Coordinates of C-alpha atoms in Angstrom, one line a residue:
M26 CA 201.4 257.5 -0.8
A27 CA 198.2 258.4 0.9
R28 CA 195.5 255.8 1.4
S29 CA 192.2 256.4 -0.4
T30 CA 189.1 256.5 1.9
R31 CA 188.1 253.1 0.8
E32 CA 191.6 251.7 1.7
R33 CA 191.4 253.4 5.1
I34 CA 188.0 251.8 5.7
V35 CA 189.3 248.3 4.8
D36 CA 192.5 248.6 6.8
E37 CA 191.0 250.0 9.8
A38 CA 188.0 247.5 9.7
L39 CA 190.4 244.5 9.6
R40 CA 192.5 246.0 12.6
L41 CA 189.4 246.6 14.7
F42 CA 187.9 243.1 13.7
A43 CA 191.3 241.6 14.8
E44 CA 191.3 243.6 18.1
R45 CA 187.6 243.3 19.1
G46 CA 185.9 240.7 16.9
Y47 CA 183.6 241.2 13.9
S48 CA 180.3 241.3 15.9
A49 CA 181.7 243.6 18.6
T50 CA 182.8 246.3 16.0
S51 CA 180.2 248.8 14.8
V52 CA 180.1 250.7 11.5
A53 CA 180.5 253.8 13.5
E54 CA 183.7 252.7 15.0
I55 CA 185.1 251.7 11.6
E56 CA 184.1 255.2 10.3
A57 CA 185.9 257.0 13.3
A58 CA 188.9 254.9 12.8
A59 CA 189.1 255.7 9.2
G60 CA 188.9 259.4 9.8
L61 CA 185.2 259.8 8.8
S62 CA 182.4 261.2 10.9
P63 CA 181.1 258.3 13.1
G64 CA 177.5 257.4 12.4
A65 CA 177.2 259.8 9.5
G66 CA 177.1 257.0 6.9
G67 CA 180.4 257.7 5.2
L68 CA 181.2 253.9 5.1
Y69 CA 178.1 253.3 3.0
R70 CA 179.3 255.5 0.2
H71 CA 181.9 252.7 -0.5
F72 CA 180.4 249.5 0.9
K73 CA 176.9 248.2 1.3
S74 CA 177.5 246.8 4.7
K75 CA 180.1 245.8 7.4
Y76 CA 180.1 242.3 5.9
E77 CA 181.1 243.8 2.5
V78 CA 184.1 245.4 4.2
L79 CA 185.1 242.3 5.7
A80 CA 184.7 240.3 2.4
A81 CA 186.7 243.1 0.6
A82 CA 189.6 242.7 3.2
M83 CA 189.7 238.9 2.5
H84 CA 189.6 239.3 -1.3
E85 CA 192.2 242.0 -1.3
H86 CA 194.6 240.2 0.9
A87 CA 194.3 237.0 -1.3
A88 CA 194.9 238.9 -4.4
R89 CA 198.0 240.6 -2.8
T90 CA 199.3 237.2 -1.7
R91 CA 199.2 235.8 -5.3
T92 CA 201.3 238.7 -6.4
Q93 CA 203.7 238.4 -3.5
V94 CA 204.1 234.7 -4.0
A95 CA 204.9 235.2 -7.8
D96 CA 207.4 238.0 -6.9
S97 CA 209.1 235.9 -4.2
L98 CA 209.5 233.0 -6.5
A99 CA 210.8 235.2 -9.2
Q100 CA 213.5 236.7 -6.7
L101 CA 214.4 233.3 -5.5
S102 CA 214.8 232.1 -9.0
S103 CA 217.2 235.0 -9.6
M104 CA 219.3 233.9 -6.7
E105 CA 219.9 230.5 -8.0
S106 CA 223.2 231.2 -9.9
S107 CA 224.7 233.4 -7.1
A108 CA 223.6 231.7 -3.9
D109 CA 224.3 228.3 -2.5
L110 CA 221.4 226.0 -1.5
E111 CA 221.4 226.9 2.3
E112 CA 221.3 230.6 1.5
R113 CA 218.3 230.0 -0.8
L114 CA 216.5 227.9 1.7
S115 CA 217.1 230.5 4.4
H116 CA 215.6 233.2 2.1
L117 CA 212.6 231.0 1.4
C118 CA 211.9 230.3 5.1
R119 CA 212.4 233.9 6.1
A120 CA 210.0 235.0 3.3
G121 CA 207.4 232.7 4.6
L122 CA 207.8 233.9 8.2
A123 CA 207.6 237.5 7.0
K124 CA 204.3 236.8 5.0
V125 CA 202.6 235.0 7.9
R126 CA 203.5 237.9 10.3
E127 CA 202.2 240.4 7.7
E128 CA 198.9 238.6 7.9
S129 CA 198.6 238.6 11.7
E130 CA 195.4 240.6 11.7
L131 CA 193.8 238.6 9.1
T132 CA 194.7 235.4 10.9
R133 CA 193.1 236.5 14.2
V134 CA 189.9 237.4 12.3
F135 CA 190.0 234.0 10.5
F136 CA 190.1 231.9 13.6
R137 CA 187.8 234.0 15.6
D138 CA 185.1 235.0 13.1
L139 CA 185.2 233.2 9.7
S140 CA 183.6 230.1 10.8
Q141 CA 180.2 231.9 10.3
F142 CA 181.2 232.9 6.7
P143 CA 182.2 229.7 5.0
E144 CA 182.4 231.6 1.6
L145 CA 185.1 233.7 3.0
V146 CA 187.0 230.7 4.7
A147 CA 187.2 229.5 0.9
V148 CA 188.6 232.8 -0.2
V149 CA 191.4 232.7 2.4
R150 CA 192.0 229.0 1.9
E151 CA 192.4 229.2 -1.9
G152 CA 193.7 232.7 -2.3
L153 CA 196.2 233.0 0.6
L154 CA 196.9 229.6 2.5
Q155 CA 197.1 227.1 -0.2
P156 CA 199.2 229.3 -2.6
M157 CA 201.8 229.5 0.1
F158 CA 202.0 225.8 0.3
D159 CA 201.9 225.4 -3.4
A160 CA 204.8 227.9 -3.8
I161 CA 207.1 225.9 -1.3
T162 CA 206.3 222.6 -3.2
S163 CA 206.9 224.3 -6.6
W164 CA 210.2 225.9 -5.4
F165 CA 211.6 222.5 -4.2
R166 CA 210.7 220.8 -7.3
A167 CA 212.5 223.4 -9.4
Q168 CA 215.8 223.3 -7.6
P169 CA 218.5 221.4 -9.3
E170 CA 219.9 220.0 -6.1
Y171 CA 216.7 218.1 -5.5
A172 CA 216.1 216.8 -9.1
E173 CA 217.0 213.2 -8.1
V174 CA 215.3 213.2 -4.7
D175 CA 212.5 210.8 -4.7
V176 CA 210.0 212.1 -2.2
D177 CA 206.4 213.2 -2.0
W178 CA 206.9 216.9 -2.5
T179 CA 203.3 217.8 -1.6
G180 CA 203.8 216.1 1.8
I181 CA 207.1 217.8 2.3
G182 CA 205.6 221.1 1.4
A183 CA 202.9 220.6 3.9
V184 CA 205.4 219.8 6.7
L185 CA 207.8 222.5 6.0
G186 CA 205.3 225.1 5.2
G187 CA 203.1 224.1 8.1
A188 CA 206.3 224.6 10.4
V189 CA 206.6 228.2 9.2
V190 CA 202.9 228.9 9.7
H191 CA 202.7 227.3 13.2
Y192 CA 205.9 229.2 14.3
R193 CA 204.2 232.5 13.8
L194 CA 200.8 231.4 14.9
F195 CA 202.3 230.1 18.1
Q196 CA 203.9 233.5 18.6
E197 CA 200.6 235.3 17.9
T198 CA 198.4 233.1 20.3
V199 CA 200.8 232.3 23.0
G200 CA 203.0 235.4 23.1
E201 CA 206.4 233.5 22.8
S202 CA 208.2 231.3 20.4
P203 CA 207.4 227.5 20.3
G204 CA 210.2 225.9 22.5
H205 CA 211.6 229.4 23.2
A206 CA 213.4 229.0 19.9
E207 CA 214.6 232.3 18.4
K208 CA 213.7 233.0 14.7
D209 CA 217.4 232.5 13.7
Q210 CA 217.3 229.1 15.4
F211 CA 214.1 228.2 13.8
V212 CA 215.4 229.2 10.4
A213 CA 218.6 227.3 10.8
A214 CA 216.8 224.1 11.9
W215 CA 214.4 224.4 9.0
V216 CA 217.2 224.7 6.5
R217 CA 219.0 221.8 8.2
L218 CA 216.0 219.6 7.7
A219 CA 215.4 220.6 4.1
V220 CA 219.1 219.9 3.3
G221 CA 218.6 216.5 4.9
L222 CA 216.3 215.6 2.0
L223 CA 219.3 215.5 -0.3
P224 CA 220.7 212.0 -1.1
A225 CA 223.6 210.9 1.0
P226 CA 226.8 210.9 -1.0
A227 CA 227.9 207.7 -2.4
P228 CA 230.5 205.9 -0.2
V229 CA 234.0 206.1 -1.4
S230 CA 235.1 202.7 -2.5

Protein backbone atom coordinates (compact mmCIF):
# COMPACT_ATOMS: atom_id res chain seq x y z
CA MET A 1 0.00 0.00 0.00
CA ALA A 2 1.45 3.34 -1.08
CA ARG A 3 2.16 5.85 1.67
CA SER A 4 0.37 9.17 1.61
CA THR A 5 2.40 12.36 1.28
CA ARG A 6 1.83 13.06 4.96
CA GLU A 7 3.08 9.61 5.93
CA ARG A 8 6.16 10.02 3.76
CA ILE A 9 6.95 13.35 5.40
CA VAL A 10 6.67 11.88 8.91
CA ASP A 11 8.65 8.72 8.08
CA GLU A 12 11.44 10.49 6.22
CA ALA A 13 11.68 13.26 8.80
CA LEU A 14 12.09 10.73 11.61
CA ARG A 15 14.78 8.91 9.61
CA LEU A 16 16.66 12.16 9.00
CA PHE A 17 16.28 13.28 12.62
CA ALA A 18 17.72 9.92 13.70
CA GLU A 19 20.64 10.17 11.27
CA ARG A 20 21.53 13.86 11.59
CA GLY A 21 19.69 15.29 14.57
CA TYR A 22 16.62 17.50 14.70
CA SER A 23 18.44 20.84 14.53
CA ALA A 24 20.72 19.74 11.69
CA THR A 25 17.81 18.67 9.47
CA SER A 26 16.16 21.33 7.33
CA VAL A 27 12.60 21.45 6.06
CA ALA A 28 13.94 21.39 2.50
CA GLU A 29 15.84 18.16 3.22
CA ILE A 30 12.68 16.56 4.61
CA GLU A 31 10.75 17.64 1.52
CA ALA A 32 13.40 16.20 -0.81
CA ALA A 33 13.48 12.88 1.08
CA ALA A 34 9.67 12.69 0.94
CA GLY A 35 9.68 13.18 -2.84
CA LEU A 36 8.60 16.82 -2.79
CA SER A 37 10.33 19.77 -4.41
CA PRO A 38 12.85 20.95 -1.82
CA GLY A 39 12.21 24.47 -0.61
CA ALA A 40 8.87 24.76 -2.41
CA GLY A 41 6.82 24.59 0.78
CA GLY A 42 5.16 21.24 0.20
CA LEU A 43 5.68 20.25 3.85
CA TYR A 44 3.65 23.24 4.99
CA ARG A 45 0.56 21.95 3.21
CA HIS A 46 0.47 19.20 5.86
CA PHE A 47 2.30 20.65 8.88
CA LYS A 48 2.78 24.13 10.30
CA SER A 49 6.43 23.57 11.20
CA LYS A 50 9.29 21.11 11.49
CA TYR A 51 8.40 20.74 15.18
CA GLU A 52 4.88 19.69 14.25
CA VAL A 53 6.32 16.89 12.09
CA LEU A 54 8.42 15.69 15.04
CA ALA A 55 5.42 15.82 17.36
CA ALA A 56 3.31 13.88 14.85
CA ALA A 57 5.95 11.15 14.68
CA MET A 58 6.01 10.80 18.46
CA HIS A 59 2.21 10.73 18.78
CA GLU A 60 1.74 8.30 15.90
CA HIS A 61 4.37 5.87 17.18
CA ALA A 62 2.80 6.00 20.65
CA ALA A 63 -0.65 5.26 19.22
CA ARG A 64 0.75 2.38 17.15
CA THR A 65 2.46 0.97 20.24
CA ARG A 66 -0.79 0.86 22.19
CA THR A 67 -2.38 -1.14 19.37
CA GLN A 68 0.62 -3.45 19.05
CA VAL A 69 0.75 -4.12 22.78
CA ALA A 70 -2.94 -5.03 22.82
CA ASP A 71 -2.51 -7.29 19.77
CA SER A 72 0.58 -9.00 21.24
CA LEU A 73 -1.17 -9.69 24.54
CA ALA A 74 -4.17 -11.11 22.67
CA GLN A 75 -1.88 -13.35 20.61
CA LEU A 76 -0.06 -14.52 23.73
CA SER A 77 -3.36 -15.23 25.45
CA SER A 78 -4.39 -17.42 22.54
CA MET A 79 -1.21 -19.49 23.00
CA GLU A 80 -1.92 -20.41 26.60
CA SER A 81 -3.75 -23.67 25.96
CA SER A 82 -1.38 -24.89 23.26
CA ALA A 83 2.07 -23.77 24.43
CA ASP A 84 4.07 -24.53 27.53
CA LEU A 85 5.29 -21.74 29.79
CA GLU A 86 8.82 -21.55 28.35
CA GLU A 87 7.48 -21.19 24.82
CA ARG A 88 5.14 -18.40 25.91
CA LEU A 89 7.97 -16.64 27.74
CA SER A 90 10.21 -16.90 24.69
CA HIS A 91 7.50 -15.40 22.52
CA LEU A 92 7.03 -12.53 24.98
CA CYS A 93 10.75 -11.78 25.07
CA ARG A 94 11.16 -11.91 21.29
CA ALA A 95 8.13 -9.66 20.79
CA GLY A 96 9.71 -7.11 23.13
CA LEU A 97 13.04 -7.26 21.31
CA ALA A 98 11.31 -6.80 17.96
CA LYS A 99 9.36 -3.80 19.24
CA VAL A 100 12.46 -2.05 20.60
CA ARG A 101 14.29 -2.72 17.33
CA GLU A 102 11.34 -1.36 15.34
CA GLU A 103 11.61 1.89 17.28
CA SER A 104 15.35 2.34 16.74
CA GLU A 105 14.98 5.65 14.86
CA LEU A 106 12.65 7.07 17.47
CA THR A 107 15.04 5.92 20.20
CA ARG A 108 17.95 7.79 18.67
CA VAL A 109 15.86 10.95 18.38
CA PHE A 110 14.62 10.49 21.94
CA PHE A 111 18.09 10.40 23.46
CA ARG A 112 19.65 13.01 21.20
CA ASP A 113 16.96 15.67 20.83
CA LEU A 114 13.89 15.29 23.01
CA SER A 115 15.36 16.78 26.20
CA GLN A 116 14.52 20.18 24.68
CA PHE A 117 10.88 19.13 24.24
CA PRO A 118 9.66 17.82 27.62
CA GLU A 119 6.09 17.59 26.34
CA LEU A 120 7.24 15.06 23.73
CA VAL A 121 9.27 13.13 26.31
CA ALA A 122 5.97 12.70 28.16
CA VAL A 123 4.30 11.40 24.99
CA VAL A 124 7.00 8.77 24.48
CA ARG A 125 7.12 7.85 28.17
CA GLU A 126 3.37 7.44 28.64
CA GLY A 127 2.48 6.23 25.16
CA LEU A 128 5.37 3.97 24.25
CA LEU A 129 7.75 3.08 27.07
CA GLN A 130 5.48 2.58 30.06
CA PRO A 131 2.90 0.53 28.11
CA MET A 132 5.62 -1.99 27.28
CA PHE A 133 6.52 -2.42 30.95
CA ASP A 134 2.87 -2.50 31.97
CA ALA A 135 2.21 -5.21 29.39
CA ILE A 136 4.95 -7.43 30.80
CA THR A 137 3.62 -7.00 34.33
CA SER A 138 0.03 -7.70 33.23
CA TRP A 139 1.09 -10.79 31.32
CA PHE A 140 2.90 -12.37 34.26
CA ARG A 141 0.00 -11.70 36.59
CA ALA A 142 -2.37 -13.41 34.14
CA GLN A 143 -0.40 -16.66 33.83
CA PRO A 144 -1.79 -19.54 35.90
CA GLU A 145 1.71 -20.85 36.65
CA TYR A 146 2.52 -17.63 38.52
CA ALA A 147 -0.78 -17.38 40.41
CA GLU A 148 0.78 -18.47 43.70
CA VAL A 149 4.05 -16.55 43.27
CA ASP A 150 4.36 -13.82 45.88
CA VAL A 151 6.63 -11.20 44.26
CA ASP A 152 6.51 -7.53 43.39
CA TRP A 153 5.39 -7.85 39.77
CA THR A 154 5.96 -4.17 39.08
CA GLY A 155 9.59 -4.57 40.14
CA ILE A 156 9.95 -7.83 38.21
CA GLY A 157 8.47 -6.18 35.12
CA ALA A 158 10.97 -3.34 35.44
CA VAL A 159 13.89 -5.79 35.65
CA LEU A 160 12.81 -8.14 32.87
CA GLY A 161 11.48 -5.38 30.63
CA GLY A 162 14.57 -3.29 31.28
CA ALA A 163 16.78 -6.19 30.20
CA VAL A 164 14.96 -6.38 26.86
CA VAL A 165 15.23 -2.63 26.27
CA HIS A 166 18.88 -2.55 27.33
CA TYR A 167 19.85 -5.42 25.04
CA ARG A 168 18.62 -3.56 21.95
CA LEU A 169 19.84 -0.13 23.10
CA PHE A 170 23.31 -1.55 23.72
CA GLN A 171 23.35 -2.93 20.17
CA GLU A 172 22.21 0.44 18.78
CA THR A 173 24.77 2.52 20.65
CA VAL A 174 27.79 0.18 20.90
CA GLY A 175 27.34 -1.80 17.72
CA GLU A 176 27.41 -5.25 19.29
CA SER A 177 25.45 -7.26 21.83
CA PRO A 178 26.11 -6.85 25.57
CA GLY A 179 28.60 -9.47 26.68
CA HIS A 180 28.68 -10.64 23.04
CA ALA A 181 25.53 -12.66 23.81
CA GLU A 182 23.62 -13.64 20.68
CA LYS A 183 19.87 -13.03 20.62
CA ASP A 184 19.01 -16.70 21.14
CA GLN A 185 21.35 -16.81 24.15
CA PHE A 186 19.72 -13.71 25.59
CA VAL A 187 16.22 -15.09 25.10
CA ALA A 188 17.14 -18.43 26.68
CA ALA A 189 18.68 -16.69 29.70
CA TRP A 190 15.68 -14.36 30.02
CA VAL A 191 13.30 -17.33 29.96
CA ARG A 192 15.41 -19.20 32.53
CA LEU A 193 15.33 -16.23 34.90
CA ALA A 194 11.57 -15.88 34.49
CA VAL A 195 11.01 -19.60 35.10
CA GLY A 196 13.16 -19.24 38.22
CA LEU A 197 10.39 -17.12 39.76
CA LEU A 198 8.23 -20.23 40.05
CA PRO A 199 8.04 -21.75 43.53
CA ALA A 200 10.31 -24.70 44.08
CA PRO A 201 8.48 -28.02 44.16
CA ALA A 202 7.76 -29.34 47.59
CA PRO A 203 10.30 -31.93 48.77
CA VAL A 204 9.20 -35.53 48.54
CA SER A 205 8.69 -36.93 52.02
